[in-house]
Amino acid sequence: MIVPSVTFTPLLASGMNQLFTQWQAEKAHMELATTTVGRPAAGLFFALDQERRLTAQVQAGPGEAARDKLAGQRAATDKAVSAFRPLTTLAGAAAQEGLADAVSSTVRGLGLLDQQRRAVDAGWSSAQQAFDYYSGLLESDLGVLTALSNADEGQLNTEAQTLVDLFWIIDMVGREDAVLAHGWEDRRLTRTEYGLATEAIGARNHLMHARVLPTLKGEETRYAKLTDSQAWRTMTEVEGRLTLAAAGSTGDQVRLRDDGAAWRSSAETVTARLRELLNLRFEHVRTIGYGHADMIFTVFLSISIVGLLALALVVLTSWRLTAVLRRRILSLRQDAQELQERLPDVVARLQRGEEVDADAEVRMIQPTGDELGELGQALNLARRSAVLTAVRQAEQHRGFQRMLQRIARRTQILIGLQLKKLDELERRHENPEVLEGLFDLDHLTARLRRYEENLVILGGGQPQRRWRKPVRLLDVLRAAQSEVQDYRRISIDVEGEPWMAERAVGPLIHVLAELMENATTFSKPLTPVEVRAAPVSRGVAVEIEDRGLGMEPEEYAAVNALLQAPPQLDVMTHADDVRLGLYVVGRLSASLGLQVELRSSAFGGTRVIVLLPESLVVDRPPAAAPERAARSEEVRQEAAAVRARPPADAGDLRPAGGDGTLPTRARGRAMASITADAGSPGRAADAGSPDRAGAPVPSGRRPLPQRVRQASLADELKVPADPDDRGDQEDWTARDQPSRSSATIGAFQRQSRKRRTGEDASQTRPNGSPEPTPPTTEDR
């Protein structure tokens, strides 16, 4: 009972107060517009208009009759000024928008009226100065009338605007009359005065035809043919002759015909008709304004009476129903609170993957036959629907993730088969152009394998590429580089020789490949992407820096927040999100304990810092050091043997046939056997002895060293020779990858040219290390 009463009473009081305030405001506004301010402002307007014309006439040709008329008009203007001056305080109290400023501006202009009159009488003021003063003062007075026309009621505002337009039309006629009154005496006008007259003519015609005549209604329609009257036509004819005279005149003077009497008669007649129309419109606006105010007062009384009766009815009804409904409402409230507490718990259990029985979680409310019973039944349906919907959505989400993983796994098998097929084709073909295309397909397939792993990760799974032994961080970075489209732009620099734990190799390659892909994608094609790795106090830090456009600070903050706490991804709702790679990075980083942060780069791009924790950094395996030392020693011995060969022997490189052509490559091998001079020290070969490929070597020649497949790879990344010995690694993830035949042929040709020209075949770098071989797909 109390709540409805307390609620309804302020609403009723507020509505009544608003209506009463609006009625008072509109009534006060109508008083200002029609009586208090409107009449004095209109009287001042007509007085100043007449004084402007008579002043121009006196300045054109002094005469006693004109001076007497001007003196009488000045007296009438003084009365109008005396009635207008007290409006300053009234306008300020009324607080009408723009009214106080308009009244103050007009009063300031009236303060210079006596000074202007004395200047005219003494001949100090020119005709243009007098015209500008009176016209400016009339514009200020019209600003007062315009402010009075601004009403809150739409119809009243529209009708009052037409009233203001009539005042402006009369002012335009008065301006033209004042200019011509000064010119009839000498029958000439200056170009400036002619411009003022034509501007007034144009403004008058526009206001009359575009804004006044279309709005006439009721008794006002009889003035619709005012423009067809004899006075209006006479005035228009005089204006036409004025235009013709201006077109035929040269210089600064426009000569006038003797049309002063015709103009005076037509102008006074038109002005009088316009004032009649203005008075009629004024009464029309007054009727509308007071009628709307009376209507608001009637609505105020009606709403007050009805509101008080409704308040009494609400109090009585509330008092009778409170006792009956209180108990049952409290019961429903308890049931609703129980639903509010149990439903979040059910949703949380579903998110954790637990099975939920909807029937067991919902306790039904016993329905009754009245409205509260229907409300209880609706609450039962809402409770059951909410639980069932949550269960179905959780099951659908888990089912979609499982389906996504199955599809991705099957696609990965197909990708593995495709990689095997590409491997066979690479081994079978030797044409450099064909091999180049096969290697490009191999690279695209490796990238496709990573994209399929993205689907597995987004579906809640983990990458299947696994290693049984630790791997050098440099090899991990190179493997990630090989899965990037524009890998040639990436430069890798590793400080020291850190090794990664075997469980982190596959996910870490995926994370680094995604970040390198972003760096190359969002930077210009020719700019480098620098990858640096170095041990730090809490592990190993990997920095990936590009020179792209970067991002805004708030965008960096949003991405870092996403990487630190990856949300539960709903793939269907994020299908258009271009940051799916960031979700993958966030998922894998969370599972490995990586810390990934994006910052602004000094080059203007983005710098990504990946902190590998100490738990993922392991010591070098015992078997890795001796094998690597043995390979390094073999390379040094090979280079020493080549450097020891005399320069004279380097120019006699010929095939076994002796026809001066280069030897052909044997199918299935990276480099065919070629022969060298038998006199080379460090290598003695008998005639006809076979090389490693089984081809006979001519007498006195020795074979050039051949590249061994996977020799540049770390032991942990090599594919075992026995197909059955693959460990936990899937069939599609690790395989033999041939070296690029085109790159090998290029190296072979370079060495051959060096031997022909007598250069040392084992040219070393300034630091003493042998010239590196071109990169192959095995390095990936």
Short mmCIF file of N, CA and C in Angstrom, two decimals, residues 126 485 539 744:
data_model
loop_
_atom_site.label_atom_id
_atom_site.label_comp_id
_atom_site.label_asym_id
_atom_site.label_seq_id
_atom_site.Cartn_x
_atom_site.Cartn_y
_atom_site.Cartn_z
N SER A 126 26.38 62.23 -43.84
CA SER A 126 26.04 61.98 -45.23
C SER A 126 24.77 61.14 -45.31
N GLN A 485 55.95 -17.83 -44.87
CA GLN A 485 55.90 -17.63 -46.32
C GLN A 485 57.12 -16.85 -46.81
N GLY A 539 65.56 -17.46 -17.74
CA GLY A 539 65.40 -18.38 -18.85
C GLY A 539 66.09 -17.86 -20.10
N THR A 744 72.22 -26.77 -55.33
CA THR A 744 73.40 -27.64 -55.38
C THR A 744 74.13 -27.49 -56.71
#
